[in-house]
Tab-separated table of C-alpha atoms and ligand atoms in Angstrom:
chain	number	residue	atom	x	y	z
A	256	MET	CA	-15.777	-9.880	-4.258
A	257	ILE	CA	-15.143	-8.790	-0.691
A	258	GLU	CA	-17.704	-6.391	0.730
A	259	LEU	CA	-17.506	-4.716	4.088
A	260	ARG	CA	-20.730	-3.021	5.104
A	261	ASN	CA	-20.889	-0.547	7.958
A	262	ILE	CA	-18.111	-2.295	9.847
A	263	SER	CA	-17.317	-1.014	13.330
A	264	VAL	CA	-15.020	-2.579	15.891
A	265	THR	CA	-14.982	-1.382	19.485
A	266	PHE	CA	-12.609	-2.773	22.081
A	267	ARG	CA	-13.595	-2.557	25.724
A	268	GLN	CA	-10.856	-2.350	28.282
A	269	LYS	CA	-11.653	-1.976	31.988
A	270	ASN	CA	-13.046	1.551	31.956
A	271	ARG	CA	-12.108	2.514	28.420
A	272	GLU	CA	-13.681	2.018	25.006
A	273	ILE	CA	-11.521	2.104	21.917
A	274	SER	CA	-13.240	2.640	18.587
A	275	ALA	CA	-10.679	0.953	16.351
A	276	VAL	CA	-12.852	0.843	13.219
A	277	LYS	CA	-15.725	3.232	12.584
A	278	ASP	CA	-18.463	2.476	10.085
A	279	VAL	CA	-16.282	1.331	7.209
A	280	ASN	CA	-17.756	0.474	3.826
A	281	LEU	CA	-15.454	-1.092	1.279
A	282	GLN	CA	-15.652	-3.211	-1.860
A	283	ILE	CA	-12.680	-5.136	-3.140
A	284	ASN	CA	-12.951	-6.746	-6.552
A	285	ASP	CA	-11.725	-10.195	-7.531
A	286	GLY	CA	-8.140	-10.299	-8.716
A	287	GLU	CA	-7.359	-6.857	-7.357
A	288	ILE	CA	-4.381	-5.918	-5.201
A	289	PHE	CA	-6.038	-3.567	-2.757
A	290	GLY	CA	-3.951	-1.635	-0.281
A	291	ILE	CA	-4.900	-0.008	2.977
A	292	VAL	CA	-2.517	2.684	4.163
A	293	GLY	CA	-2.523	5.045	7.080
A	294	PRO	CA	-0.606	5.871	10.210
A	295	SER	CA	0.009	3.430	13.022
A	296	GLY	CA	-3.081	2.952	15.193
A	297	ALA	CA	-5.468	3.911	12.351
A	298	GLY	CA	-7.264	0.559	12.590
A	299	LYS	CA	-5.794	-1.096	9.476
A	300	SER	CA	-4.872	-4.354	11.157
A	301	THR	CA	-8.200	-4.629	12.933
A	302	LEU	CA	-10.061	-4.007	9.681
A	303	VAL	CA	-8.147	-6.620	7.727
A	304	ARG	CA	-8.715	-9.200	10.491
A	305	VAL	CA	-12.430	-8.579	10.136
A	306	ILE	CA	-12.293	-9.934	6.576
A	307	ASN	CA	-11.444	-13.462	7.748
A	308	LEU	CA	-13.303	-12.972	11.021
A	309	LEU	CA	-10.190	-13.298	13.169
A	310	GLN	CA	-11.798	-10.166	14.530
A	311	ILE	CA	-15.584	-10.307	14.878
A	312	PRO	CA	-16.995	-6.868	14.084
A	313	THR	CA	-19.045	-5.129	16.751
A	314	LYS	CA	-21.365	-3.938	14.000
A	315	GLY	CA	-21.747	-4.515	10.288
A	316	GLN	CA	-21.471	-7.303	7.768
A	317	VAL	CA	-18.761	-9.101	5.836
A	318	LEU	CA	-19.820	-10.528	2.491
A	319	ILE	CA	-17.705	-12.781	0.307
A	320	ASP	CA	-19.078	-13.238	-3.209
A	321	GLY	CA	-22.416	-12.017	-1.928
A	322	GLU	CA	-22.585	-14.451	1.015
A	323	ASN	CA	-22.885	-12.908	4.449
A	324	ILE	CA	-20.244	-14.710	6.513
A	325	THR	CA	-20.373	-12.481	9.581
A	326	HIS	CA	-22.149	-14.951	11.827
A	327	LEU	CA	-20.819	-18.261	10.527
A	328	GLN	CA	-19.495	-20.638	13.136
A	329	GLY	CA	-17.778	-24.010	13.467
A	330	ALA	CA	-17.162	-26.000	10.298
A	331	LYS	CA	-18.700	-23.359	8.050
A	332	LEU	CA	-16.447	-20.629	9.425
A	333	ARG	CA	-13.412	-22.893	9.063
A	334	ALA	CA	-14.344	-23.615	5.447
A	335	VAL	CA	-14.575	-19.900	4.658
A	336	ARG	CA	-11.276	-19.204	6.399
A	337	LEU	CA	-9.550	-21.893	4.347
A	338	LYS	CA	-10.306	-19.801	1.295
A	339	MET	CA	-8.325	-16.926	2.803
A	340	GLY	CA	-4.605	-17.084	3.448
A	341	MET	CA	-2.842	-14.584	5.653
A	342	ILE	CA	0.726	-13.414	6.107
A	343	PHE	CA	2.132	-11.225	8.866
A	344	GLN	CA	4.936	-8.790	9.584
A	345	HIS	CA	6.865	-11.293	11.700
A	346	PHE	CA	6.125	-14.320	9.496
A	347	ASN	CA	4.667	-16.485	12.329
A	348	LEU	CA	6.523	-19.614	11.235
A	349	ILE	CA	7.043	-22.550	13.552
A	350	SER	CA	10.711	-22.237	14.415
A	351	ARG	CA	11.246	-25.922	15.211
A	352	ALA	CA	9.837	-27.060	11.870
A	353	THR	CA	11.550	-26.954	8.470
A	354	ALA	CA	10.272	-24.775	5.640
A	355	ALA	CA	8.639	-27.839	4.094
A	356	ASP	CA	6.997	-28.877	7.375
A	357	ASN	CA	5.666	-25.376	8.001
A	358	ILE	CA	3.837	-25.620	4.691
A	359	ALA	CA	2.808	-29.247	5.216
A	360	PHE	CA	1.051	-28.329	8.483
A	361	ALA	CA	-1.381	-26.123	6.585
A	362	LEU	CA	-2.191	-28.985	4.230
A	363	LYS	CA	-2.646	-31.457	7.105
A	364	ALA	CA	-4.991	-29.024	8.822
A	365	ASN	CA	-7.104	-29.158	5.672
A	366	HIS	CA	-7.038	-32.996	5.670
A	367	VAL	CA	-5.111	-33.222	2.421
A	368	PRO	CA	-4.237	-36.927	1.904
A	369	LYS	CA	-0.732	-37.739	3.109
A	370	GLU	CA	0.470	-39.006	-0.267
A	371	LYS	CA	-0.369	-35.682	-1.902
A	372	ILE	CA	1.326	-33.448	0.631
A	373	GLN	CA	4.928	-33.907	-0.485
A	374	ALA	CA	4.200	-33.004	-4.114
A	375	ARG	CA	2.169	-29.955	-3.178
A	376	VAL	CA	4.865	-28.717	-0.762
A	377	THR	CA	7.491	-29.018	-3.508
A	378	GLU	CA	5.228	-27.189	-5.936
A	379	LEU	CA	4.681	-24.347	-3.455
A	380	LEU	CA	8.359	-24.034	-2.549
A	381	THR	CA	9.199	-23.880	-6.254
A	382	GLN	CA	6.600	-21.183	-6.769
A	383	VAL	CA	8.279	-18.961	-4.186
A	384	GLY	CA	11.788	-19.793	-5.412
A	385	LEU	CA	12.819	-21.884	-2.407
A	386	ALA	CA	12.842	-25.412	-3.802
A	387	ASP	CA	16.417	-25.873	-2.564
A	388	ARG	CA	15.643	-24.754	1.010
A	389	ALA	CA	12.937	-27.294	1.858
A	390	ASN	CA	14.883	-28.647	4.827
A	391	ALA	CA	16.043	-25.324	6.221
A	392	TYR	CA	14.684	-24.118	9.559
A	393	PRO	CA	13.322	-20.561	9.791
A	394	GLY	CA	16.418	-19.536	11.787
A	395	GLU	CA	18.565	-20.412	8.792
A	396	LEU	CA	16.598	-18.246	6.369
A	397	SER	CA	16.712	-14.510	5.617
A	398	GLY	CA	13.680	-12.339	6.383
A	399	GLY	CA	12.653	-12.369	2.735
A	400	GLN	CA	12.997	-16.147	2.562
A	401	LYS	CA	10.944	-16.570	5.752
A	402	GLN	CA	8.207	-14.429	4.270
A	403	ARG	CA	8.327	-16.530	1.102
A	404	VAL	CA	7.765	-19.679	3.195
A	405	ALA	CA	4.863	-17.895	4.888
A	406	ILE	CA	3.419	-17.012	1.463
A	407	ALA	CA	3.746	-20.644	0.348
A	408	ARG	CA	2.000	-21.760	3.535
A	409	ALA	CA	-0.763	-19.182	3.074
A	410	LEU	CA	-1.338	-20.384	-0.500
A	411	ALA	CA	-1.200	-24.086	0.334
A	412	ASN	CA	-4.950	-24.654	0.282
A	413	ARG	CA	-5.473	-22.557	-2.847
A	414	PRO	CA	-7.237	-19.614	-1.230
A	415	LYS	CA	-9.003	-16.994	-3.321
A	416	ILE	CA	-7.957	-14.202	-0.983
A	417	LEU	CA	-4.583	-13.388	0.539
A	418	LEU	CA	-4.510	-10.972	3.474
A	419	CYS	CA	-1.168	-9.317	4.178
A	420	ASP	CA	-0.642	-7.463	7.443
A	421	GLU	CA	2.481	-5.263	7.163
A	422	ALA	CA	4.076	-8.181	5.317
A	423	THR	CA	7.130	-6.224	4.196
A	424	SER	CA	7.544	-3.908	7.177
A	425	ALA	CA	10.231	-6.008	8.851
A	426	LEU	CA	12.236	-6.420	5.642
A	427	ASP	CA	15.063	-4.442	4.078
A	428	PRO	CA	14.480	-2.790	0.674
A	429	GLU	CA	15.858	-5.715	-1.362
A	430	ASN	CA	13.755	-8.295	0.425
A	431	THR	CA	10.736	-5.999	0.201
A	432	GLU	CA	11.262	-5.742	-3.546
A	433	GLU	CA	11.467	-9.521	-3.780
A	434	ILE	CA	8.183	-10.023	-1.894
A	435	VAL	CA	6.434	-7.384	-4.007
A	436	LYS	CA	7.579	-9.220	-7.149
A	437	ILE	CA	6.440	-12.600	-5.895
A	438	LEU	CA	3.013	-11.277	-4.935
A	439	GLN	CA	2.622	-9.711	-8.384
A	440	GLU	CA	3.551	-13.005	-10.058
A	441	ILE	CA	1.197	-14.998	-7.869
A	442	ARG	CA	-1.690	-12.645	-8.479
A	443	GLN	CA	-1.129	-13.092	-12.229
A	444	LYS	CA	-1.018	-16.871	-12.077
A	445	GLU	CA	-3.602	-17.665	-9.439
A	446	GLN	CA	-6.271	-15.013	-9.949
A	447	LEU	CA	-5.876	-14.145	-6.302
A	448	THR	CA	-7.371	-11.115	-4.577
A	449	ILE	CA	-4.784	-9.519	-2.302
A	450	VAL	CA	-5.559	-7.142	0.555
A	451	PHE	CA	-2.345	-5.595	1.808
A	452	ILE	CA	-1.988	-3.177	4.676
A	453	THR	CA	1.130	-1.139	5.125
A	454	HIS	CA	2.461	2.182	6.264
A	455	GLN	CA	5.169	1.951	3.572
A	456	MET	CA	4.172	4.183	0.678
A	457	GLU	CA	7.036	2.816	-1.438
A	458	VAL	CA	5.269	-0.546	-1.395
A	459	ALA	CA	1.914	1.086	-2.125
A	460	LYS	CA	3.277	2.788	-5.227
A	461	LYS	CA	4.560	-0.424	-6.759
A	462	LEU	CA	2.074	-3.015	-5.667
A	463	PHE	CA	-1.439	-1.684	-5.283
A	464	ASP	CA	-4.033	-1.343	-8.027
A	465	CYS	CA	-6.374	0.494	-5.729
A	466	MET	CA	-6.017	1.764	-2.236
A	467	GLY	CA	-7.892	3.082	0.748
A	468	VAL	CA	-6.521	5.616	3.193
A	469	MET	CA	-7.394	5.047	6.814
A	470	ILE	CA	-7.144	7.402	9.743
A	471	GLU	CA	-8.666	7.200	13.206
A	472	GLY	CA	-10.760	4.166	12.356
A	473	LYS	CA	-12.239	5.576	9.169
A	474	VAL	CA	-11.498	4.912	5.519
A	475	VAL	CA	-11.474	8.483	4.266
A	476	GLU	CA	-10.512	8.000	0.641
A	477	VAL	CA	-10.513	5.117	-1.858
A	478	ASN	CA	-9.149	5.389	-5.358
A	479	ASP	CA	-6.937	4.001	-8.054
A	480	THR	CA	-3.335	4.129	-6.789
A	481	TYR	CA	-2.147	6.560	-9.474
A	482	ASP	CA	-5.021	8.913	-8.648
A	483	ILE	CA	-4.293	8.700	-4.926
A	484	PHE	CA	-0.792	10.016	-5.603
A	485	THR	CA	-1.677	12.530	-8.297
A	486	LYS	CA	-5.105	13.775	-7.196
A	487	PRO	CA	-5.318	13.316	-3.429
A	488	GLN	CA	-8.613	14.595	-2.049
A	489	GLU	CA	-8.052	14.474	1.710
A	490	LYS	CA	-5.304	16.202	3.651
A	491	VAL	CA	-4.031	12.937	5.119
A	492	THR	CA	-3.746	11.481	1.595
A	493	ALA	CA	-2.002	14.570	0.270
A	494	ASP	CA	0.473	14.376	3.153
A	495	LEU	CA	1.175	10.687	2.542
A	496	ALA	CA	1.656	11.305	-1.185
A	497	ALA	CA	3.831	14.368	-0.598
A	498	ARG	CA	6.054	12.455	1.772
A	499	THR	CA	6.696	9.813	-0.880
A	500	LEU	CA	7.046	12.076	-3.894
A	501	ASP	CA	8.730	15.121	-2.593
A	502	VAL	CA	12.174	16.428	-3.001
A	503	SER	CA	13.903	18.062	-0.109
A	504	LEU	CA	14.844	21.719	-0.151
A	505	PRO	CA	18.087	23.390	0.727
A	506	GLN	CA	17.481	25.886	3.521
A	507	ALA	CA	19.075	28.786	1.684
A	508	LEU	CA	16.169	28.949	-0.735
A	509	ALA	CA	13.993	31.378	1.167
A	510	GLN	CA	11.620	33.343	-0.994
A	511	THR	CA	12.090	36.997	-1.767
A	512	ASP	CA	9.874	39.605	-3.402
A	513	GLN	CA	11.454	38.750	-6.718
A	514	ALA	CA	11.336	34.971	-6.527
A	515	GLU	CA	9.056	32.116	-5.614
A	516	LEU	CA	9.309	28.358	-5.449
A	517	LEU	CA	6.960	26.153	-7.415
A	518	ARG	CA	6.476	22.442	-7.458
A	519	LEU	CA	5.339	21.040	-10.783
A	520	PHE	CA	3.759	17.642	-11.312
A	521	TYR	CA	3.770	15.928	-14.680
A	522	VAL	CA	1.787	12.824	-15.465
A	523	GLY	CA	1.697	10.253	-18.240
A	524	ASP	CA	3.416	11.026	-21.538
A	525	LYS	CA	4.109	14.618	-20.666
A	526	ALA	CA	6.405	13.597	-17.847
A	527	ASP	CA	9.457	15.095	-19.488
A	528	ALA	CA	8.042	17.920	-21.581
A	529	PRO	CA	10.532	20.793	-22.007
A	530	VAL	CA	8.310	23.530	-20.543
A	531	ILE	CA	11.019	25.154	-18.480
A	532	SER	CA	13.049	26.352	-21.457
A	533	THR	CA	9.868	27.726	-23.051
A	534	LEU	CA	9.229	29.754	-19.890
A	535	ALA	CA	12.398	31.784	-20.147
A	536	LYS	CA	11.909	32.348	-23.878
A	537	ASN	CA	8.315	33.599	-23.673
A	538	TYR	CA	8.274	35.486	-20.363
A	539	GLN	CA	10.544	37.914	-18.552
A	540	VAL	CA	11.440	35.362	-15.945
A	541	ASN	CA	14.301	33.175	-14.925
A	542	ALA	CA	13.420	29.598	-14.094
A	543	GLU	CA	15.979	27.579	-12.246
A	544	ILE	CA	15.478	23.878	-11.653
A	545	ILE	CA	16.279	23.139	-8.027
A	546	HIS	CA	15.432	19.478	-7.978
A	547	GLY	CA	13.544	16.981	-10.049
A	548	LYS	CA	12.683	13.341	-10.135
A	549	ILE	CA	10.405	10.904	-11.817
A	550	GLU	CA	8.475	8.432	-9.749
A	551	TYR	CA	6.796	5.348	-11.116
A	552	ILE	CA	3.404	4.483	-9.711
A	553	GLN	CA	1.983	1.230	-11.006
A	554	GLY	CA	4.588	1.600	-13.752
A	555	LYS	CA	3.237	4.999	-14.865
A	556	PRO	CA	5.513	8.038	-14.623
A	557	LEU	CA	4.867	10.975	-12.331
A	558	GLY	CA	7.416	13.750	-12.565
A	559	VAL	CA	7.994	16.170	-9.712
A	560	LEU	CA	10.055	19.257	-10.425
A	561	LEU	CA	10.951	22.012	-8.026
A	562	ILE	CA	11.727	25.325	-9.685
A	563	LYS	CA	12.712	28.785	-8.545
A	564	LEU	CA	10.945	31.423	-10.581
A	565	GLU	CA	12.546	34.865	-10.603
A	566	GLY	CA	11.169	38.070	-12.091
A	567	GLN	CA	8.577	40.754	-11.497
A	568	ALA	CA	5.340	39.636	-9.887
A	569	SER	CA	3.252	40.338	-12.997
A	570	GLU	CA	5.573	38.310	-15.250
A	571	ARG	CA	5.724	35.492	-12.727
A	572	GLN	CA	1.959	35.402	-12.715
A	573	LYS	CA	1.834	35.034	-16.502
A	574	ALA	CA	4.512	32.368	-16.388
A	575	ARG	CA	2.572	30.481	-13.747
A	576	ALA	CA	-0.633	30.650	-15.783
A	577	PHE	CA	1.307	29.138	-18.683
A	578	LEU	CA	2.648	26.381	-16.455
A	579	GLU	CA	-0.794	25.584	-15.156
A	580	LYS	CA	-1.892	24.884	-18.706
A	581	GLU	CA	1.154	22.803	-19.541
A	582	VAL	CA	1.644	20.580	-16.539
A	583	PHE	CA	-0.670	18.454	-14.456
A	584	ARG	CA	-0.503	20.509	-11.292
A	585	VAL	CA	1.382	23.519	-9.934
A	586	GLU	CA	1.843	24.139	-6.238
A	587	SER	CA	3.458	27.024	-4.418
A	588	VAL	CA	6.097	25.927	-1.974
A	589	THR	CA	6.241	28.162	1.051
A	590	MET	CA	9.067	28.218	3.502
A	591	GLU	CA	8.394	27.982	7.193
A	592	GLY	CA	11.210	28.031	9.665
A	593	GLY	CA	13.633	26.895	7.003
A	594	GLU	CA	11.543	23.853	6.074
A	595	ALA	CA	9.415	23.670	2.989
A	596	ASN	CA	5.772	23.353	3.863
A	597	GLY	CA	4.420	19.844	3.695
A	598	LEU	CA	7.775	18.353	2.874
A	599	ASP	CA	8.779	17.092	6.258
A	600	ALA	CA	8.037	13.450	6.888
B	1183	LIG	P1	-3.016	-0.166	12.766
B	1183	LIG	O1	-2.995	-1.536	12.179
B	1183	LIG	O2	-3.488	0.871	11.801
B	1183	LIG	O3	-1.721	0.222	13.399
B	1183	LIG	P2	-4.714	-1.377	14.798
B	1183	LIG	O4	-5.871	-1.962	14.065
B	1183	LIG	O5	-3.628	-2.304	15.209
B	1183	LIG	O6	-4.112	-0.163	13.941
B	1183	LIG	O7	-5.237	-0.638	16.105
B	1183	LIG	C1	-6.265	0.324	16.096
B	1183	LIG	C2	-6.580	0.745	17.515
B	1183	LIG	O8	-7.194	-0.326	18.215
B	1183	LIG	C3	-5.359	1.114	18.336
B	1183	LIG	O9	-5.704	2.157	19.185
B	1183	LIG	C4	-5.054	-0.146	19.104
B	1183	LIG	O10	-4.401	0.145	20.305
B	1183	LIG	C5	-6.446	-0.689	19.366
B	1183	LIG	N1	-6.487	-2.155	19.473
B	1183	LIG	C6	-6.156	-3.047	18.497
B	1183	LIG	N2	-6.356	-4.310	18.920
B	1183	LIG	C7	-6.828	-4.217	20.206
B	1183	LIG	C8	-7.238	-5.179	21.189
B	1183	LIG	N3	-7.210	-6.479	20.944
B	1183	LIG	N4	-7.662	-4.694	22.381
B	1183	LIG	C9	-7.702	-3.375	22.640
B	1183	LIG	N5	-7.350	-2.425	21.755
B	1183	LIG	C10	-6.907	-2.833	20.546
């Protein structure tokens, strides 16, 4: 288990102090894919570098399986770091070395006997689906392939923890998908704990078991990924979730006295329940579906439906009360300057 206790990181520059991380407490369980999301500058990268002590915290403690590693030095620190692999946004491969040599360097650094290196490199390249590109240089590989070499290198010494710093942010959607799949497979096979920071909520939805939301140096909310998207507690979380889940609105849909816009969320099995047709049958209202989609978060469905409800205020109220019983959540969508509130990215 990874435990961060009261971690703060302050950078001092000439006459300025930057509080990059402020009193963060976090527990990450073995075998979990834990995500940290939040806007740029929130302190995500600094926090993740504290875990392998690439960044020494100004205050607080880092514990791995109960052992306080915060003040380890020399050989002991190196030994702990060997148990943690790391991958980066821009891959950090050695451009003048082949894929195989990039991986072999990590094994040499850990004094793996020469005669064992070749076999292990082949095994790792096979694991990331690049057995046939052993002799390719990074410049000859796609972004996704480069990241796969970096993953193989990070796993070379069989770490228990893999830290990923915006590892898919430089990749196109197909390559991102490929990396997400590989990380899921590896986690399954190797019992690895993965800490993954990103500002890409699409990645969060698919990959993370649990996630923390960070803003201005603080982790403000931690929860199961599905709950983060369906029951956000903090405004920043709700905004991040809304940006991922929402459907855009045509401008012409301004509300009138006789109509209002509602956003309905469905979860689990009820994701496609036929409540809308029931509405019109049981109440004096017209319900028009403006837009709908089903998202999958950790493979579980979350339906988002935007409806226009027309009718007298009293009937609309009854209809809404019915909806609130039937679906997971109902939100009013208000129009401001032609944009739906909370919808803009
Ligand atoms: P994120 O990963 O969420 O984008 P970072 O951890 O990179 O955020 O940065 C958090 C804050 O700390 C930013 O204001 C950044 O400018 C500052 N920062 C990060 N690293 C350093 C450093 N080595 N020296 C000074 N300031 C830094």
